[in-house]
Amino acid sequence: MLTKFESKSSRAKGIAFHSKRPWILVSLHSSTIQLWDYRMGTLIDRFEEHDGPVRGVDFHKTQPMFVSGGDDYKIKVWSLQTRRSIATLVGHLDYVRTVFFHHEMPWILSSSDDQTIRIWNWQNRSLICTMTGHNHYVMCAQWHPTQDLVVSASLDQSVRVWDISGLRKKHSAPTSMTFEDQMARANANQADMFGNTDAVVKFVLEGHDRGVNWVSFHPTLPLIVSAGDDRLVKLWRMSETKAWEVDTCRGHFQNVSSCLFHPHQDLIISVGEDKTIRVWDLNKRTSVQSFKRENDRFWVIAAHPEINLFAAGHDNGVMVFKLERERPASTVYQNQLFYITKEKHVRMYDFAKNTESPSMLSLKKFGAPWMPPRTLSYNPAERAILVTSAADGGCYELVSLPRDASGAVEPTDTKRGSGNSAIFVARNRFAVFTQSNQQIDIKDLTNSTTKTIKPPTGTTDIYFGGPGCLLLVTPTAVVLYDIQQKKQLAELAVTGVKYVVWSSDGLHAALLSKHNVTIVTKALQQISTLHETIRIKSATWDDAGVLLYSTLNHIKYTLMNGDNGIVRTLEQTVYLVKVKGRSVYCLDRASRPKVLTIDPTEYRFKLALIKRNYDEMLNIIRNSSLVGQSIISYLQKKGYPEIALQFVQDPQTRFELAIECGNLDVAVEMARQLDRPKLWQRLSVEALAHGNHQIVEMTYQKLRNFDKLSFLYLATGDKAKLNRMEKIAEHRGDMTSRFQNALYLGDVENRIEMFKELDLYPLAYMTAKSHGLEEEAASILEASGLAKDQLTLPKLGDPIAIPQASVMTHSANWPVKSTSSTAFEKVLLGQEGDGDELATANGYDEADLLEPDTTGLNGDGLEETEEDGDAEGWDMGDDVEAEAESDFVNVEAADAGAGSSEADMWARNSPIAADHVAAGSYETAMQLLNRQVGAVNFKPIQWRFEEIYQASRTFLPANPGLQPLVNFVRRTVSETNTRKVLPLIPRDLESILATELVAGKAQMRTNKLEDGVKSFKKILHLLLVNAVSSPTEVNEAKKLLYTAAQYTVGMSLELERRKLINNSVDISTFSEDIKKRALELSAYFTIPEMDPQHVTLALFSAMNFAHKNKQLSSALSFANSLIEKGTNAKFKENARKIKAICERNPNDVIEIEFDQFAEFDICAASYTPIYGGSPSASCPYDGSKYHSKYKGTVCKVCEVAQIGAPASGLRLFV
Amino acid sequence: MDPYSAEGELVNIHSAFHQGQFQKVIDFDTSSFSSENELPARILKLRARLAVCEYSEVASKLKGDTSSPDIIAASILAEYLKAPSEDSKAVAKAQSLAAKEGDNLNVQLLCGSVLAHSGAVEEALALLAKHQGSLDAVALIVQIHLQQNRLDLASKEAVNARKWAQDSLLVNIIESWVGMREGGDKYQAAYYVFEELAQATATQSVQSLLGQAIAELHLGRLPEAEAAFEQALQLEPENGDVLANLIVLNTILGKDTTDAKSSLERIKADHMLLVDFTEKRSEFDKACDKYSPKFEA
């Protein structure tokens, strides 16, 4: 039992749950009615209008009101909105015991000590029915949840079932009714002794030996449960016509006060004055659970109509509780979720396919019935699960999962034991913690203890702590414990940790307690912690290192730095198990997997910001509507004004941000737009701080701040500007300013002039005098009409020179740290160009790549498989022998000497040359190649031999002091039969297609023919010594082989041509022979079978070459072919032009040996045509054709095989 | 009490040795060990120093020390490893010591190593067969069998060891060696053993990381193997075995290996990979000679 809420008060007599809100009404013996929020644990309101104890309360199912009945004989109806009593129903003549609203009619049912049950209409506040018949206090009366029935319990020892259909008919909306109908209705119900047909007794259930305190209907079945002072709980069943006692639940040893059916499960719950809550199995009528309170007698019990909650009222208040944990036991391994359903079946959910497996196991017999397993731990190596249950003081069971989910089978081979927690700590070890004796046992898979650990005292739970470690949870701390070294590695003070969730990379863990999430590293260093006011239920890690957690009503996220926020709200509590992209996978309380969609943009953005992953940020900004005021203020708050700047349009905000991040250029731009003095003012201060006096100057000008401007010019030594300032001052007629400027300029005459203008002759005189301008002084004296001796002068010192700026900085700014564009800005700017380039490049490559993939199957495949079948038949026979032999080998035969290595097996198992190479048997490999493709020259493929050999062996250091153990790398990874193992051959077909072929074709396109020839020859060599994985691939390989040979020939002869004429276009200077040959070669280049776009290239170059050299007939034919087959519109356009020109005079200057209409091959050695019918030889490997005179020499194309040698064909597949 | 049992003094140093944490062994504080465990601990430390190639240091330190056959055996091994060859004087010394003190476990292990390394496999096996319930000896025997390609015998030894030593660390490691030859599901099992050692900070070592990486390579999980090699290289950038195996991986991935090869040549010129490579090259040339290609002039 899990207590969720407890209140302290006087005796609680009546309880009601609100169906939607987390509210509970409690009526007390002290005349008060309390309204509690049991989730937050707060008292919402008190209602105190009753006089004396209040025994019954009920919420209305849909309307904001409730009803109460008390010992003042009154029934009161209350409004939840005004929190006032809105009606008082008077009529009972003694204590009112219970009151209930009808689920659809505006009725209230009340039972009273006056021996009556009454039905009231709360809308018109009238009594509509009085049911009499009990001859003692009626303790309880309840509506049937669906039918027109009422059940009542009385101290007269009987339970009565009443039929109220008459009442219902009477109060239904009046319909037109014939007289007959009315008569029929009047007679249908047998009138009771008072002639009352509205409510009649249907059944009287007698069986209790003492008074009956409580009775309730089953929510769906025709069952009734009653509880009485005879300490019994009785179960009754009824049909249309009768009702009978089914069974009795014995166990209470004092009066039973209240009882009810579990709303969803086959359980009965009863409470009594023996201070116990008891849970009974409805089907077996056996006790399932009981809970005892020390001092408080229980008076009443109520069930929440929807969720799995109960409330019981006792002598000192109320308790709200759950019978069992609703957290489904589950565990995630890679893409699989293993969980236990409500039926205790083990199931698997596949995140990749989003499918739920059928049940794999049934754990019906595990733990106690009605008690779901608590935890589940999965071991992928053994495919086993470890389940724990709280039953019997804690027990665990180790079960291996079946290979295929075939239904809820009972597990066959189980290991079990007792303990509170059990988790896998390694592939073949699990830890079992027993709280009672504070001991952790490390056990192996046979369930025998291999090690025992004494955890720190007060340990309450254990969790996986990373490889070889455990996290021990105590009420105040978490301890990281190394199992092997048996010591504490770290300890962290965190209180009340209940769950531990590891990130998928195993580097971080989240410690969840009721209201806190603490994120720690794997070394138990705290990274961040956060507090939630509402209960935290579960958490899971995003792959990027964001923790998502669920509270009772939200899914939230937290980043490592403690930033958190709400992702979405929840309608019902769920337990998160995994996040993948926009999907959150979770289990609900019914243990069903659910997928919720979330918008991860916000936390991804914040994460990208922290990691300074600007590409990602940009991507998010582009693809979502994230940017808003909130994100800007977030960026600003977090100290990223420069990034925020990128998103803002509003000039005012932009200005603020620019000032903040010191981006003066932007600030100036924005200030110009806005042009407000205040902004200029701020800009000037900021620019001055930067030493950017050009901007300062500009702002001062804008602000017309002349004084400061002058001073700035003085400071920067800008004499010319100072002079201008003086002019301006004169123009403005501002004497002070003029004087100041003159002072700055050291312009004495001007100053004297000014004093004279202002009639300040003494000052003028003094100025002149002090600067040694005697003449001037004399003239002033004269002008003022004074004589020299009339004046008393103070002693004069030397005139002070005006300090000058030592460095003339006005021409340029102070060297300011350049406002380098941030990485983010760079990304912003650079993005587009790069992206486009990439896209085009990709476009080409993909187009080329696609070709080889589209090759279909052909008949050859069939042959191969048949061969295989035969071979397998033989192998089978050998296997049997081998096994028989090995049985006789025993350890004593150790002196039998060395055996044959796996490499030898490879050579034995395979007819493929590559496998022999890997085996190190070069000689046989060469033999094979010689037989299969007539290979004679092995030098060009030496590198390939070495590559394969080198990739076939690994070196595992074993005992120090000895050579490392050589192990053999297989391509048949899952094969263990030594007759079938084969070596890994590096560079499979797929990688050749993806690398060399793509490179070769790109080189063709980009006209790097030397490299192209190398690439295609490399393909030929790679394929020659190789192995493929299927007959289909054999065909693909052969096709590739042909392609490579064709390209090699084509490119080689084009290279030959270029060599011949030194790459020039104009060949008029060459001899006739060379001219002819060059023209021929250029024509032959169009013959090899290349991709259409490459043939187009060849045709185009041949056409141009012919056209330039006046071979108009040839050019015409190439142009025609180009128009017909070409893939390039521009080329075609050209071709049409040339065609038009050539058609006027289709003649060749030089006769060349090229008949465009004849079928012929090109000799790969002489680059001359071999017409059909003339003798020729071909390379047994790549199939290139030669004139018969080359027979016996090494092929020019592959450089390995001997032309015309007898060959059986290359084997690539076993 | 068995000093190697779970509660014994030697268990941690012994485990560390077999997990390849040689530095940890060398630094191990053995001052509190009881007197009868002092010598085995010292030998373990010497073996660890040999494992990190301090051959000359060990040899000179032990020179003339004849206090016990164990020490003599250690000095023989040091002398041998300094210049391993079949006709080294150390081999003869080992043979004579083995004849005299054949019942001493450390003599078995150390001289057995010398003999096995020098190619006197039968003698080594005969010497090691005298062991009485020593997993170290079993480990050597298994390795010798594997080097002889007697997988059947090796796996029998491993199965036997499992019977009496249950689930000790070394048994797991031995099984992994055997498993790496058997292949199939055993690759995965071996991977688990190595990974378990390699990924726990307390037991991590280049050797276990390398084991993990090789197992992954054999399982065809190349990117994972590459990551494990990286991890190993971070721990010890100049480890010959790591480099050699990395060359193998890169070859499989089709990457260029010339740089790696030249650095391997610098670090450990006598590594099997390089020796083998040169050998094979001459074999290739020999095989080529059988064919006389004719080129068109």
Tab-separated table of C-alpha atoms in Angstrom, chain A residues 333 380-382 425-429 444 450-451 467-469 482 484-486 489 522 886-887 889-902 904 919-923 926-928 930 935-939 941-943 945-970 972-976 978 981 984 986-987 1165 1190-1194 1196 1199 1202, chain B residues 6-7 12 15 17-19 22 24 47 51 77 81 112-114 116-117 122 125 136 139-141 143-153 156-157 160 167 169 172 176-177 180-185 187 189 192-194 196 199-203 207 210-211 214 217-220 241 244-245 247-248 251-254 257 261 268 270-273 276-277 280-281 283-285 287-288 290-296:
chain	number	residue	atom	x	y	z
A	333	TYR	CA	18.214	-2.175	-24.257
A	380	PRO	CA	21.450	-9.017	-23.654
A	381	ALA	CA	24.316	-11.507	-23.607
A	382	GLU	CA	22.289	-14.250	-22.053
A	425	VAL	CA	25.983	-5.894	-13.059
A	426	ALA	CA	27.856	-7.808	-15.733
A	427	ARG	CA	27.295	-10.302	-18.478
A	428	ASN	CA	27.243	-13.197	-16.042
A	429	ARG	CA	26.706	-11.544	-12.690
A	444	ASP	CA	26.401	-15.857	-11.027
A	450	THR	CA	30.265	-15.504	-5.546
A	451	LYS	CA	30.803	-12.461	-3.429
A	467	PRO	CA	30.560	-1.422	-15.704
A	468	GLY	CA	31.607	-3.298	-12.591
A	469	CYS	CA	30.021	-0.777	-10.278
A	482	ASP	CA	33.310	-0.856	-7.189
A	484	GLN	CA	35.662	-5.929	-7.820
A	485	GLN	CA	37.817	-3.809	-5.575
A	486	LYS	CA	35.133	-3.773	-2.922
A	489	LEU	CA	34.727	5.196	-5.305
A	522	LYS	CA	29.681	8.349	-14.260
A	886	SER	CA	37.645	-35.251	-33.143
A	887	ASP	CA	35.825	-37.357	-30.611
A	889	VAL	CA	41.233	-36.788	-29.656
A	890	ASN	CA	41.841	-36.297	-25.982
A	891	VAL	CA	44.109	-34.217	-23.868
A	892	GLU	CA	46.613	-37.005	-23.491
A	893	ALA	CA	47.253	-36.813	-27.193
A	894	ALA	CA	48.943	-33.514	-26.591
A	895	ASP	CA	52.172	-34.786	-28.050
A	896	ALA	CA	50.472	-35.207	-31.388
A	897	GLY	CA	52.263	-32.024	-32.427
A	898	ALA	CA	51.141	-28.994	-34.274
A	899	GLY	CA	47.863	-28.928	-36.169
A	900	SER	CA	46.976	-27.165	-39.340
A	901	SER	CA	46.131	-23.523	-39.006
A	902	GLU	CA	42.912	-21.910	-40.007
A	904	ASP	CA	45.315	-23.825	-44.331
A	919	ALA	CA	45.782	-18.099	-46.479
A	920	GLY	CA	49.273	-17.054	-47.454
A	921	SER	CA	49.471	-19.697	-50.117
A	922	TYR	CA	50.626	-17.450	-52.931
A	923	GLU	CA	51.772	-20.299	-55.049
A	926	MET	CA	48.834	-18.013	-58.725
A	927	GLN	CA	48.098	-21.454	-60.023
A	928	LEU	CA	44.402	-20.820	-59.653
A	930	ASN	CA	46.670	-19.013	-64.141
A	935	ALA	CA	47.342	-14.949	-65.451
A	936	VAL	CA	51.091	-14.961	-65.972
A	937	ASN	CA	52.363	-11.567	-64.910
A	938	PHE	CA	51.791	-11.153	-61.212
A	939	LYS	CA	53.909	-8.110	-60.464
A	941	ILE	CA	48.930	-7.370	-58.442
A	942	GLN	CA	51.577	-7.895	-55.824
A	943	TRP	CA	50.150	-5.016	-53.787
A	945	PHE	CA	48.252	-9.955	-52.606
A	946	GLU	CA	49.927	-8.124	-49.760
A	947	GLU	CA	46.810	-6.147	-48.921
A	948	ILE	CA	44.677	-9.245	-48.669
A	949	TYR	CA	47.230	-11.134	-46.660
A	950	GLN	CA	47.707	-8.220	-44.338
A	951	ALA	CA	43.995	-7.914	-43.654
A	952	SER	CA	43.576	-11.543	-42.727
A	953	ARG	CA	45.373	-11.766	-39.412
A	954	THR	CA	45.068	-9.988	-36.108
A	955	PHE	CA	47.498	-10.160	-33.239
A	956	LEU	CA	46.005	-10.662	-29.809
A	957	PRO	CA	48.483	-10.232	-27.001
A	958	ALA	CA	48.025	-13.082	-24.540
A	959	ASN	CA	50.603	-14.122	-21.949
A	960	PRO	CA	53.259	-11.498	-21.531
A	961	GLY	CA	56.596	-12.854	-22.718
A	962	LEU	CA	55.136	-14.845	-25.569
A	963	GLN	CA	54.330	-13.791	-29.091
A	964	PRO	CA	50.806	-12.492	-29.549
A	965	LEU	CA	48.183	-14.977	-30.623
A	966	VAL	CA	47.428	-14.820	-34.298
A	967	ASN	CA	43.747	-14.895	-35.093
A	968	PHE	CA	42.215	-15.220	-38.494
A	969	VAL	CA	39.688	-12.700	-39.717
A	970	ARG	CA	36.722	-14.371	-41.367
A	972	THR	CA	31.912	-15.928	-42.498
A	973	VAL	CA	31.524	-14.360	-39.078
A	974	SER	CA	28.850	-16.663	-37.728
A	975	GLU	CA	30.369	-19.854	-39.135
A	976	THR	CA	32.183	-22.216	-36.767
A	978	THR	CA	36.161	-25.303	-39.966
A	981	VAL	CA	35.195	-20.817	-42.731
A	984	LEU	CA	37.767	-11.745	-45.021
A	986	PRO	CA	39.172	-6.392	-48.056
A	987	ARG	CA	37.680	-4.095	-50.656
A	1165	ALA	CA	47.467	-3.263	-78.251
A	1190	TYR	CA	49.514	-10.580	-80.013
A	1191	LYS	CA	48.485	-14.009	-78.829
A	1192	GLY	CA	50.729	-15.252	-76.010
A	1193	THR	CA	51.751	-11.815	-74.766
A	1194	VAL	CA	50.519	-10.126	-71.644
A	1196	LYS	CA	47.713	-4.474	-72.264
A	1199	GLU	CA	48.575	-6.354	-67.501
A	1202	GLN	CA	48.150	-13.874	-71.202
B	6	ALA	CA	38.869	-13.730	-3.432
B	7	GLU	CA	39.990	-12.613	-0.007
B	12	ASN	CA	44.348	-7.861	-6.798
B	15	SER	CA	44.239	-9.806	-11.527
B	17	PHE	CA	48.719	-8.550	-14.096
B	18	HIS	CA	46.357	-10.584	-16.196
B	19	GLN	CA	44.255	-7.588	-17.092
B	22	PHE	CA	51.378	-3.792	-15.768
B	24	LYS	CA	49.620	-0.936	-11.673
B	47	ARG	CA	57.052	-10.253	-14.921
B	51	ALA	CA	55.947	-7.141	-20.021
B	77	LEU	CA	63.566	-14.980	-18.976
B	81	LEU	CA	63.776	-11.622	-23.986
B	112	GLY	CA	58.160	-22.465	-19.925
B	113	SER	CA	57.837	-19.068	-21.548
B	114	VAL	CA	61.461	-19.162	-22.630
B	116	ALA	CA	57.852	-21.920	-25.788
B	117	HIS	CA	59.162	-18.717	-27.262
B	122	GLU	CA	57.250	-30.015	-26.473
B	125	LEU	CA	54.477	-28.311	-22.513
B	136	ASP	CA	48.863	-19.135	-15.050
B	139	ALA	CA	47.073	-19.936	-19.676
B	140	LEU	CA	50.509	-20.667	-21.068
B	141	ILE	CA	49.550	-24.176	-22.110
B	143	GLN	CA	48.433	-20.268	-25.699
B	144	ILE	CA	51.040	-22.796	-26.812
B	145	HIS	CA	48.310	-25.084	-28.081
B	146	LEU	CA	46.736	-22.242	-29.947
B	147	GLN	CA	50.029	-21.266	-31.484
B	148	GLN	CA	50.374	-24.829	-32.619
B	149	ASN	CA	46.871	-24.606	-34.050
B	150	ARG	CA	45.645	-27.311	-31.720
B	151	LEU	CA	42.335	-25.649	-31.012
B	152	ASP	CA	40.906	-28.955	-29.814
B	153	LEU	CA	43.506	-29.342	-27.074
B	156	LYS	CA	39.829	-29.001	-23.631
B	157	GLU	CA	42.279	-27.288	-21.286
B	160	ASN	CA	38.938	-28.322	-17.581
B	167	ASP	CA	34.603	-18.165	-13.010
B	169	LEU	CA	39.077	-13.754	-14.330
B	172	ASN	CA	37.368	-15.996	-18.731
B	176	SER	CA	38.239	-15.683	-24.877
B	177	TRP	CA	41.541	-16.630	-26.492
B	180	MET	CA	38.648	-15.969	-30.847
B	181	ARG	CA	39.855	-18.994	-32.744
B	182	GLU	CA	36.544	-20.812	-32.688
B	183	GLY	CA	34.580	-17.856	-33.934
B	184	GLY	CA	30.842	-17.651	-34.431
B	185	ASP	CA	29.039	-16.855	-31.193
B	187	TYR	CA	33.501	-13.874	-30.851
B	189	ALA	CA	31.415	-13.937	-25.833
B	192	TYR	CA	31.958	-9.276	-23.702
B	193	VAL	CA	34.884	-10.404	-21.572
B	194	PHE	CA	37.279	-7.891	-23.062
B	196	GLU	CA	33.852	-5.662	-19.511
B	199	GLN	CA	35.236	-0.245	-20.162
B	200	ALA	CA	35.480	-0.261	-16.382
B	201	THR	CA	37.964	2.375	-15.281
B	202	ALA	CA	39.353	0.152	-12.562
B	203	THR	CA	40.328	-2.604	-14.943
B	207	GLN	CA	45.616	-5.116	-23.534
B	210	LEU	CA	43.001	-4.269	-27.796
B	211	GLY	CA	41.164	-7.499	-27.096
B	214	ILE	CA	40.129	-7.256	-32.182
B	217	LEU	CA	37.083	-6.464	-35.915
B	218	HIS	CA	36.434	-10.178	-36.172
B	219	LEU	CA	32.741	-9.533	-35.683
B	220	GLY	CA	32.850	-7.178	-38.642
B	241	ASP	CA	50.487	-4.585	-30.999
B	244	ALA	CA	49.932	-3.764	-35.940
B	245	ASN	CA	46.256	-4.465	-35.483
B	247	ILE	CA	47.270	-1.638	-39.784
B	248	VAL	CA	45.096	-4.705	-40.281
B	251	THR	CA	43.842	-2.466	-44.699
B	252	ILE	CA	40.367	-3.884	-44.398
B	253	LEU	CA	38.914	-0.411	-44.589
B	254	GLY	CA	40.977	0.248	-47.688
B	257	THR	CA	48.900	1.946	-44.175
B	261	LYS	CA	53.841	0.582	-41.013
B	268	LYS	CA	58.916	-2.735	-32.870
B	270	ASP	CA	60.548	-7.493	-34.996
B	271	HIS	CA	56.770	-7.532	-34.808
B	272	MET	CA	55.209	-10.619	-36.327
B	273	LEU	CA	53.311	-8.563	-38.857
B	276	ASP	CA	55.673	-12.140	-41.828
B	277	PHE	CA	55.302	-9.432	-44.418
B	280	LYS	CA	55.695	-13.304	-47.788
B	281	ARG	CA	57.225	-10.820	-50.147
B	283	GLU	CA	57.642	-15.987	-51.253
B	284	PHE	CA	55.758	-13.958	-53.793
B	285	ASP	CA	58.830	-13.356	-55.833
B	287	ALA	CA	56.201	-17.978	-56.829
B	288	CYS	CA	56.369	-15.410	-59.610
B	290	LYS	CA	57.454	-19.962	-62.154
B	291	TYR	CA	55.774	-17.824	-64.749
B	292	SER	CA	57.489	-16.157	-67.605
B	293	PRO	CA	55.236	-13.489	-69.037
B	294	LYS	CA	55.958	-12.417	-72.561
B	295	PHE	CA	55.518	-8.737	-73.322
B	296	GLU	CA	54.738	-7.371	-76.705
